[in-house]
Amino acid sequence: MTGLAFIFPGQGSQEIGMGKALTDAFPAARAVFDEVDAALDQNLSKLMWEGDLAELTMTANTQPALMAHSVAAMRALEAAFGVSASDALFVAGHSLGEYSALASAGAISLADTARLLRIRGNAMQGAVAAGEGAMAALLGADLAQAEAACEAGRATGGVCEIANDNAPGQLVLSGSKAAIDAACEHARANGVKKAMALNVSAPFHCSLMQPAADAMAAALADVTIHAPVVPVVANISATPTSDPGTIRQNLVDQVTGRVRWTESVQFMVARGVTATAEAGAGKVLTVMQRRIEKSLNGFTLGTPEDLEAFAAFIKGEAHV
């Protein structure tokens, strides 16, 4: 079988109707949504399939919703086609997707994962007063240009940090609004192709999120974490771990830390990964990885048709 990694999307991939086709086709997927609804004491699945996009996009709803779709895809893949996380070399997720990866690899129970993401969403939303924080994307910038922009931003006295290293030429800054504005101005004046503010509700993955990190440390202290069936490549380190204590600390640190996605993908490729399967909503990570490593074969696992095509690929590889 090919060198496989399952990857899991983060915030921004949500849409009304997400996961409904999986539920209609696979009882195992339906069971995931039922369990998440019960854990949250909320009809989250109804919101996902019939609700208002603005309500779904509220961070406290988006995070468990995306995780539910991802895990539903993985459970359906295993129940219907006999393919699971244990068939991969690694799992990895972007930001909240790291929780989806851990749930799919058996490290955290589905109910606990849903409750943790509800806490995480509320804590991240409440960490900074509305209007005080901002995020911006730098397109066409390298890390040195992004660091220089951050330095210019910090000269205002505010916080300005690299929040996401998503792919070559796609970096995201996070921090105080005035500092982010100054960083964008500096970037534009110094050859960066595009510096644009992002429509986000809070400045994620920067030191302003420390109150949310503290909340997650308290929440995670009460949760049982098992060793995952395969190593999880962590956002904060871009290296794999199966140690429950390290996983717990990584989940705290990633709230304020940089999502090192470029390095995570590069690490997995260097360790033999030749194909990825993005479980859940959309194909953001699959598109981004083309900028990181063109040789990677990328699949998405969001619909029944996706699962069938991927299973056919895996079974074909197994008989080569």
mmCIF file of C-alpha atoms in Angstrom:
data_model
loop_
_atom_site.group_PDB
_atom_site.id
_atom_site.type_symbol
_atom_site.label_atom_id
_atom_site.label_comp_id
_atom_site.label_asym_id
_atom_site.label_seq_id
_atom_site.Cartn_x
_atom_site.Cartn_y
_atom_site.Cartn_z
ATOM 1 C CA MET A 1 0.000 0.000 0.000
ATOM 2 C CA THR A 2 1.163 3.528 -0.747
ATOM 3 C CA GLY A 3 2.700 5.825 1.852
ATOM 4 C CA LEU A 4 -0.512 7.418 3.108
ATOM 5 C CA ALA A 5 -1.371 10.281 5.458
ATOM 6 C CA PHE A 6 -4.846 11.364 6.503
ATOM 7 C CA ILE A 7 -5.147 15.139 6.843
ATOM 8 C CA PHE A 8 -7.949 17.166 8.428
ATOM 9 C CA PRO A 9 -9.110 20.696 7.543
ATOM 10 C CA GLY A 10 -9.477 23.686 9.837
ATOM 11 C CA GLN A 11 -11.816 26.635 10.045
ATOM 12 C CA GLY A 12 -12.973 28.140 6.751
ATOM 13 C CA SER A 13 -14.065 24.906 5.063
ATOM 14 C CA GLN A 14 -17.581 24.903 6.557
ATOM 15 C CA GLU A 15 -20.721 25.085 4.414
ATOM 16 C CA ILE A 16 -24.398 24.324 4.833
ATOM 17 C CA GLY A 17 -25.078 20.703 3.884
ATOM 18 C CA MET A 18 -21.634 19.459 4.939
ATOM 19 C CA GLY A 19 -21.710 15.760 5.795
ATOM 20 C CA LYS A 20 -25.365 15.190 4.876
ATOM 21 C CA ALA A 21 -24.628 12.911 1.905
ATOM 22 C CA LEU A 22 -22.352 10.761 4.086
ATOM 23 C CA THR A 23 -25.112 10.434 6.664
ATOM 24 C CA ASP A 24 -27.658 9.406 4.066
ATOM 25 C CA ALA A 25 -25.298 6.773 2.652
ATOM 26 C CA PHE A 26 -23.556 5.344 5.730
ATOM 27 C CA PRO A 27 -25.026 4.444 9.146
ATOM 28 C CA ALA A 28 -21.541 4.834 10.641
ATOM 29 C CA ALA A 29 -21.522 8.504 9.605
ATOM 30 C CA ARG A 30 -25.018 9.065 11.023
ATOM 31 C CA ALA A 31 -23.853 7.617 14.351
ATOM 32 C CA VAL A 32 -21.048 10.204 14.551
ATOM 33 C CA PHE A 33 -23.408 13.145 14.145
ATOM 34 C CA ASP A 34 -25.837 11.657 16.667
ATOM 35 C CA GLU A 35 -23.048 11.250 19.208
ATOM 36 C CA VAL A 36 -21.757 14.808 18.683
ATOM 37 C CA ASP A 37 -25.296 16.214 19.014
ATOM 38 C CA ALA A 38 -25.717 14.332 22.290
ATOM 39 C CA ALA A 39 -22.303 15.376 23.645
ATOM 40 C CA LEU A 40 -23.042 19.050 22.989
ATOM 41 C CA ASP A 41 -26.739 18.847 23.928
ATOM 42 C CA GLN A 42 -27.416 20.685 20.661
ATOM 43 C CA ASN A 43 -28.852 19.687 17.296
ATOM 44 C CA LEU A 44 -25.622 20.687 15.587
ATOM 45 C CA SER A 45 -26.280 18.375 12.646
ATOM 46 C CA LYS A 46 -29.536 20.203 11.849
ATOM 47 C CA LEU A 47 -27.634 23.502 11.877
ATOM 48 C CA MET A 48 -25.014 21.990 9.552
ATOM 49 C CA TRP A 49 -27.577 20.682 7.068
ATOM 50 C CA GLU A 50 -30.452 23.161 7.208
ATOM 51 C CA GLY A 51 -29.292 26.138 9.238
ATOM 52 C CA ASP A 52 -27.964 29.636 8.692
ATOM 53 C CA LEU A 53 -24.370 29.922 7.448
ATOM 54 C CA ALA A 54 -23.660 32.876 9.749
ATOM 55 C CA GLU A 55 -24.642 30.765 12.767
ATOM 56 C CA LEU A 56 -22.638 27.787 11.533
ATOM 57 C CA THR A 57 -19.640 30.083 11.026
ATOM 58 C CA MET A 58 -19.654 31.118 14.692
ATOM 59 C CA THR A 59 -16.397 29.667 15.985
ATOM 60 C CA ALA A 60 -18.050 27.639 18.750
ATOM 61 C CA ASN A 61 -20.223 25.876 16.145
ATOM 62 C CA THR A 62 -17.720 25.678 13.292
ATOM 63 C CA GLN A 63 -15.052 23.808 15.238
ATOM 64 C CA PRO A 64 -17.115 20.803 16.390
ATOM 65 C CA ALA A 65 -19.025 20.775 13.073
ATOM 66 C CA LEU A 66 -15.883 20.420 10.974
ATOM 67 C CA MET A 67 -14.571 17.756 13.312
ATOM 68 C CA ALA A 68 -17.857 15.820 13.121
ATOM 69 C CA HIS A 69 -17.749 15.810 9.311
ATOM 70 C CA SER A 70 -14.132 14.641 9.318
ATOM 71 C CA VAL A 71 -14.692 11.826 11.791
ATOM 72 C CA ALA A 72 -17.918 10.778 10.016
ATOM 73 C CA ALA A 73 -15.921 10.402 6.790
ATOM 74 C CA MET A 74 -13.294 8.300 8.550
ATOM 75 C CA ARG A 75 -15.831 6.068 10.336
ATOM 76 C CA ALA A 76 -17.751 5.533 7.076
ATOM 77 C CA LEU A 77 -14.524 4.728 5.226
ATOM 78 C CA GLU A 78 -13.669 2.079 7.791
ATOM 79 C CA ALA A 79 -17.161 0.574 8.081
ATOM 80 C CA ALA A 80 -17.865 0.425 4.346
ATOM 81 C CA PHE A 81 -14.420 -0.097 2.829
ATOM 82 C CA GLY A 82 -12.190 -1.417 5.620
ATOM 83 C CA VAL A 83 -9.737 1.507 5.448
ATOM 84 C CA SER A 84 -8.862 3.371 8.653
ATOM 85 C CA ALA A 85 -6.306 5.675 10.247
ATOM 86 C CA SER A 86 -4.208 2.631 11.118
ATOM 87 C CA ASP A 87 -3.499 2.162 7.391
ATOM 88 C CA ALA A 88 -1.621 5.480 7.284
ATOM 89 C CA LEU A 89 1.920 6.428 8.218
ATOM 90 C CA PHE A 90 0.687 9.625 9.905
ATOM 91 C CA VAL A 91 -2.336 11.788 10.589
ATOM 92 C CA ALA A 92 -2.209 15.578 10.778
ATOM 93 C CA GLY A 93 -4.743 18.393 10.990
ATOM 94 C CA HIS A 94 -4.698 22.140 10.419
ATOM 95 C CA SER A 95 -5.443 24.004 13.668
ATOM 96 C CA LEU A 96 -8.743 22.543 14.961
ATOM 97 C CA GLY A 97 -8.137 19.745 12.444
ATOM 98 C CA GLU A 98 -5.514 18.394 14.837
ATOM 99 C CA TYR A 99 -8.407 17.439 17.128
ATOM 100 C CA SER A 100 -10.123 15.668 14.210
ATOM 101 C CA ALA A 101 -6.875 13.798 13.546
ATOM 102 C CA LEU A 102 -6.600 12.734 17.184
ATOM 103 C CA ALA A 103 -10.227 11.598 17.350
ATOM 104 C CA SER A 104 -9.824 9.637 14.108
ATOM 105 C CA ALA A 105 -6.680 7.976 15.412
ATOM 106 C CA GLY A 106 -8.332 6.929 18.667
ATOM 107 C CA ALA A 107 -6.429 9.294 20.956
ATOM 108 C CA ILE A 108 -9.482 11.213 22.247
ATOM 109 C CA SER A 109 -13.075 9.995 22.355
ATOM 110 C CA LEU A 110 -15.532 11.563 19.925
ATOM 111 C CA ALA A 111 -17.696 13.027 22.708
ATOM 112 C CA ASP A 112 -14.683 14.527 24.505
ATOM 113 C CA THR A 113 -13.374 15.965 21.234
ATOM 114 C CA ALA A 114 -16.712 17.668 20.540
ATOM 115 C CA ARG A 115 -16.846 19.158 24.032
ATOM 116 C CA LEU A 116 -13.217 20.307 23.877
ATOM 117 C CA LEU A 117 -13.825 22.064 20.563
ATOM 118 C CA ARG A 118 -16.902 23.821 21.938
ATOM 119 C CA ILE A 119 -14.761 25.092 24.824
ATOM 120 C CA ARG A 120 -11.942 25.987 22.417
ATOM 121 C CA GLY A 121 -14.258 27.914 20.104
ATOM 122 C CA ASN A 122 -15.836 29.901 22.927
ATOM 123 C CA ALA A 123 -12.465 30.562 24.574
ATOM 124 C CA MET A 124 -10.799 31.744 21.363
ATOM 125 C CA GLN A 125 -13.766 33.964 20.546
ATOM 126 C CA GLY A 126 -13.750 35.502 24.026
ATOM 127 C CA ALA A 127 -9.985 35.969 24.421
ATOM 128 C CA VAL A 128 -9.851 39.350 22.653
ATOM 129 C CA ALA A 129 -12.499 42.083 22.574
ATOM 130 C CA ALA A 130 -14.222 42.540 19.212
ATOM 131 C CA GLY A 131 -12.334 44.914 16.924
ATOM 132 C CA GLU A 132 -9.064 44.808 18.878
ATOM 133 C CA GLY A 133 -7.474 41.941 16.975
ATOM 134 C CA ALA A 134 -6.960 41.178 13.278
ATOM 135 C CA MET A 135 -5.428 38.698 10.872
ATOM 136 C CA ALA A 136 -3.986 39.225 7.405
ATOM 137 C CA ALA A 137 -2.741 37.021 4.596
ATOM 138 C CA LEU A 138 0.551 37.739 2.875
ATOM 139 C CA LEU A 139 0.496 36.242 -0.619
ATOM 140 C CA GLY A 140 3.768 35.820 -2.442
ATOM 141 C CA ALA A 141 5.798 36.468 0.713
ATOM 142 C CA ASP A 142 8.567 34.293 2.110
ATOM 143 C CA LEU A 143 9.233 33.818 5.826
ATOM 144 C CA ALA A 144 11.892 36.536 5.932
ATOM 145 C CA GLN A 145 9.495 39.080 4.417
ATOM 146 C CA ALA A 146 6.780 38.028 6.842
ATOM 147 C CA GLU A 147 9.131 38.375 9.819
ATOM 148 C CA ALA A 148 10.151 41.851 8.625
ATOM 149 C CA ALA A 149 6.490 42.825 8.327
ATOM 150 C CA CYS A 150 5.854 41.547 11.855
ATOM 151 C CA GLU A 151 8.745 43.622 13.162
ATOM 152 C CA ALA A 152 7.207 46.712 11.562
ATOM 153 C CA GLY A 153 3.888 45.804 13.121
ATOM 154 C CA ARG A 154 5.378 45.382 16.582
ATOM 155 C CA ALA A 155 6.927 48.848 16.294
ATOM 156 C CA THR A 156 3.417 50.170 16.948
ATOM 157 C CA GLY A 157 3.587 48.606 20.409
ATOM 158 C CA GLY A 158 1.123 45.863 19.542
ATOM 159 C CA VAL A 159 1.286 42.130 18.937
ATOM 160 C CA CYS A 160 2.127 40.909 15.431
ATOM 161 C CA GLU A 161 3.130 37.299 14.792
ATOM 162 C CA ILE A 162 3.123 34.691 12.022
ATOM 163 C CA ALA A 163 0.055 32.569 12.756
ATOM 164 C CA ASN A 164 0.068 30.172 9.805
ATOM 165 C CA ASP A 165 2.745 28.975 7.426
ATOM 166 C CA ASN A 166 0.244 27.336 5.063
ATOM 167 C CA ALA A 167 2.287 26.887 1.898
ATOM 168 C CA PRO A 168 5.104 28.643 0.045
ATOM 169 C CA GLY A 169 3.845 32.147 -0.679
ATOM 170 C CA GLN A 170 0.896 31.849 1.699
ATOM 171 C CA LEU A 171 1.565 33.141 5.191
ATOM 172 C CA VAL A 172 -0.923 34.536 7.710
ATOM 173 C CA LEU A 173 -0.237 37.171 10.381
ATOM 174 C CA SER A 174 -2.195 37.636 13.589
ATOM 175 C CA GLY A 175 -2.207 40.230 16.357
ATOM 176 C CA SER A 176 -3.409 43.684 17.385
ATOM 177 C CA LYS A 177 -5.348 45.520 14.700
ATOM 178 C CA ALA A 178 -3.028 48.531 14.467
ATOM 179 C CA ALA A 179 0.024 46.272 14.356
ATOM 180 C CA ILE A 180 -1.455 44.093 11.608
ATOM 181 C CA ASP A 181 -2.356 47.190 9.578
ATOM 182 C CA ALA A 182 1.219 48.468 9.916
ATOM 183 C CA ALA A 183 2.631 45.054 8.959
ATOM 184 C CA CYS A 184 0.491 44.967 5.811
ATOM 185 C CA GLU A 185 1.621 48.467 4.876
ATOM 186 C CA HIS A 186 5.253 47.430 5.320
ATOM 187 C CA ALA A 187 4.753 44.265 3.288
ATOM 188 C CA ARG A 188 3.165 46.129 0.371
ATOM 189 C CA ALA A 189 5.964 48.683 0.398
ATOM 190 C CA ASN A 190 8.601 45.950 0.345
ATOM 191 C CA GLY A 191 7.644 43.804 -2.601
ATOM 192 C CA VAL A 192 5.003 41.458 -1.166
ATOM 193 C CA LYS A 193 2.506 40.693 -3.910
ATOM 194 C CA LYS A 194 -0.603 41.028 -1.745
ATOM 195 C CA ALA A 195 -1.311 41.828 1.911
ATOM 196 C CA MET A 196 -4.984 41.545 2.731
ATOM 197 C CA ALA A 197 -7.036 41.636 5.903
ATOM 198 C CA LEU A 198 -8.980 38.446 6.628
ATOM 199 C CA ASN A 199 -12.615 38.374 7.690
ATOM 200 C CA VAL A 200 -12.131 36.560 10.990
ATOM 201 C CA SER A 201 -13.780 36.953 14.370
ATOM 202 C CA ALA A 202 -10.563 36.896 16.446
ATOM 203 C CA PRO A 203 -6.748 36.942 16.080
ATOM 204 C CA PHE A 204 -6.076 33.194 16.180
ATOM 205 C CA HIS A 205 -2.684 31.554 16.787
ATOM 206 C CA CYS A 206 -0.892 34.475 18.412
ATOM 207 C CA SER A 207 0.006 35.418 21.986
ATOM 208 C CA LEU A 208 -3.252 37.394 22.386
ATOM 209 C CA MET A 209 -4.924 33.965 22.596
ATOM 210 C CA GLN A 210 -3.219 33.166 25.937
ATOM 211 C CA PRO A 211 -6.530 33.260 27.883
ATOM 212 C CA ALA A 212 -7.862 30.623 25.473
ATOM 213 C CA ALA A 213 -4.704 28.520 25.919
ATOM 214 C CA ASP A 214 -5.228 28.670 29.696
ATOM 215 C CA ALA A 215 -8.837 27.550 29.247
ATOM 216 C CA MET A 216 -7.721 24.627 27.089
ATOM 217 C CA ALA A 217 -5.063 23.611 29.608
ATOM 218 C CA ALA A 218 -7.795 23.353 32.256
ATOM 219 C CA ALA A 219 -10.204 21.500 29.935
ATOM 220 C CA LEU A 220 -7.581 19.060 28.659
ATOM 221 C CA ALA A 221 -6.438 18.225 32.198
ATOM 222 C CA ASP A 222 -9.755 16.426 32.749
ATOM 223 C CA VAL A 223 -9.729 14.444 29.482
ATOM 224 C CA THR A 224 -8.291 10.974 28.923
ATOM 225 C CA ILE A 225 -5.811 10.876 26.036
ATOM 226 C CA HIS A 226 -4.610 7.544 24.646
ATOM 227 C CA ALA A 227 -1.700 6.868 22.328
ATOM 228 C CA PRO A 228 -3.046 7.251 18.767
ATOM 229 C CA VAL A 229 -2.970 4.247 16.431
ATOM 230 C CA VAL A 230 -0.490 6.151 14.240
ATOM 231 C CA PRO A 231 1.663 9.191 15.084
ATOM 232 C CA VAL A 232 0.097 12.646 14.865
ATOM 233 C CA VAL A 233 2.237 15.337 13.218
ATOM 234 C CA ALA A 234 1.692 18.345 15.464
ATOM 235 C CA ASN A 235 1.078 21.894 14.247
ATOM 236 C CA ILE A 236 3.363 23.399 16.861
ATOM 237 C CA SER A 237 6.434 21.242 16.115
ATOM 238 C CA ALA A 238 5.856 19.793 12.622
ATOM 239 C CA THR A 239 7.059 16.495 14.093
ATOM 240 C CA PRO A 240 5.159 13.330 15.046
ATOM 241 C CA THR A 241 4.188 12.151 18.502
ATOM 242 C CA SER A 242 2.207 9.316 20.019
ATOM 243 C CA ASP A 243 2.827 10.305 23.637
ATOM 244 C CA PRO A 244 -0.385 11.379 25.438
ATOM 245 C CA GLY A 245 1.404 13.925 27.632
ATOM 246 C CA THR A 246 3.056 15.566 24.641
ATOM 247 C CA ILE A 247 -0.240 15.583 22.742
ATOM 248 C CA ARG A 248 -1.945 17.338 25.671
ATOM 249 C CA GLN A 249 0.743 20.033 25.822
ATOM 250 C CA ASN A 250 0.789 20.455 22.035
ATOM 251 C CA LEU A 251 -2.963 21.173 22.044
ATOM 252 C CA VAL A 252 -2.436 23.903 24.625
ATOM 253 C CA ASP A 253 0.560 25.395 22.821
ATOM 254 C CA GLN A 254 -1.107 25.416 19.377
ATOM 255 C CA VAL A 255 -3.717 27.958 20.549
ATOM 256 C CA THR A 256 -1.057 30.671 20.691
ATOM 257 C CA GLY A 257 1.521 29.044 18.408
ATOM 258 C CA ARG A 258 2.185 28.993 14.696
ATOM 259 C CA VAL A 259 0.503 26.397 12.499
ATOM 260 C CA ARG A 260 3.581 24.992 10.749
ATOM 261 C CA TRP A 261 1.689 23.334 7.923
ATOM 262 C CA THR A 262 4.340 23.686 5.200
ATOM 263 C CA GLU A 263 6.910 21.981 7.417
ATOM 264 C CA SER A 264 4.394 19.325 8.493
ATOM 265 C CA VAL A 265 3.743 18.301 4.892
ATOM 266 C CA GLN A 266 7.444 18.414 4.070
ATOM 267 C CA PHE A 267 8.194 16.200 7.064
ATOM 268 C CA MET A 268 5.609 13.609 6.016
ATOM 269 C CA VAL A 269 6.907 13.532 2.444
ATOM 270 C CA ALA A 270 10.465 13.063 3.734
ATOM 271 C CA ARG A 271 9.222 10.095 5.785
ATOM 272 C CA GLY A 272 7.655 8.322 2.829
ATOM 273 C CA VAL A 273 4.184 9.820 2.398
ATOM 274 C CA THR A 274 3.210 9.834 -1.288
ATOM 275 C CA ALA A 275 -0.572 10.345 -0.990
ATOM 276 C CA THR A 276 -2.869 12.267 1.336
ATOM 277 C CA ALA A 277 -6.585 11.971 1.957
ATOM 278 C CA GLU A 278 -8.302 15.088 3.307
ATOM 279 C CA ALA A 279 -11.188 13.879 5.474
ATOM 280 C CA GLY A 280 -14.157 16.189 5.847
ATOM 281 C CA ALA A 281 -15.254 19.465 4.316
ATOM 282 C CA GLY A 282 -13.700 21.007 1.221
ATOM 283 C CA LYS A 283 -10.260 20.582 -0.303
ATOM 284 C CA VAL A 284 -8.270 23.503 1.106
ATOM 285 C CA LEU A 285 -5.370 21.396 2.362
ATOM 286 C CA THR A 286 -5.238 19.318 -0.819
ATOM 287 C CA VAL A 287 -4.951 22.499 -2.892
ATOM 288 C CA MET A 288 -2.321 23.994 -0.558
ATOM 289 C CA GLN A 289 -0.137 20.905 -0.645
ATOM 290 C CA ARG A 290 0.299 21.256 -4.406
ATOM 291 C CA ARG A 291 2.329 24.372 -3.603
ATOM 292 C CA ILE A 292 4.363 22.459 -1.027
ATOM 293 C CA GLU A 293 5.063 19.186 -2.839
ATOM 294 C CA LYS A 294 3.783 18.689 -6.383
ATOM 295 C CA SER A 295 4.501 14.955 -6.368
ATOM 296 C CA LEU A 296 1.897 14.254 -3.665
ATOM 297 C CA ASN A 297 -1.244 12.459 -4.769
ATOM 298 C CA GLY A 298 -4.186 14.199 -3.061
ATOM 299 C CA PHE A 299 -7.662 12.797 -2.362
ATOM 300 C CA THR A 300 -10.657 14.342 -0.621
ATOM 301 C CA LEU A 301 -13.061 12.400 1.590
ATOM 302 C CA GLY A 302 -16.163 14.547 1.862
ATOM 303 C CA THR A 303 -18.846 12.631 -0.053
ATOM 304 C CA PRO A 304 -19.785 8.977 -0.650
ATOM 305 C CA GLU A 305 -18.320 9.227 -4.169
ATOM 306 C CA ASP A 306 -15.037 10.490 -2.703
ATOM 307 C CA LEU A 307 -14.852 7.512 -0.353
ATOM 308 C CA GLU A 308 -15.549 5.030 -3.152
ATOM 309 C CA ALA A 309 -12.865 6.542 -5.403
ATOM 310 C CA PHE A 310 -10.302 6.576 -2.603
ATOM 311 C CA ALA A 311 -11.083 3.001 -1.560
ATOM 312 C CA ALA A 312 -10.644 1.868 -5.171
ATOM 313 C CA PHE A 313 -7.257 3.605 -5.243
ATOM 314 C CA ILE A 314 -6.152 1.979 -1.990
ATOM 315 C CA LYS A 315 -7.297 -1.476 -3.038
ATOM 316 C CA GLY A 316 -5.550 -1.052 -6.403
ATOM 317 C CA GLU A 317 -2.347 -0.049 -4.639
ATOM 318 C CA ALA A 318 -2.587 -3.024 -2.307
ATOM 319 C CA HIS A 319 -2.556 -5.421 -5.249
ATOM 320 C CA VAL A 320 0.315 -3.836 -7.146
#
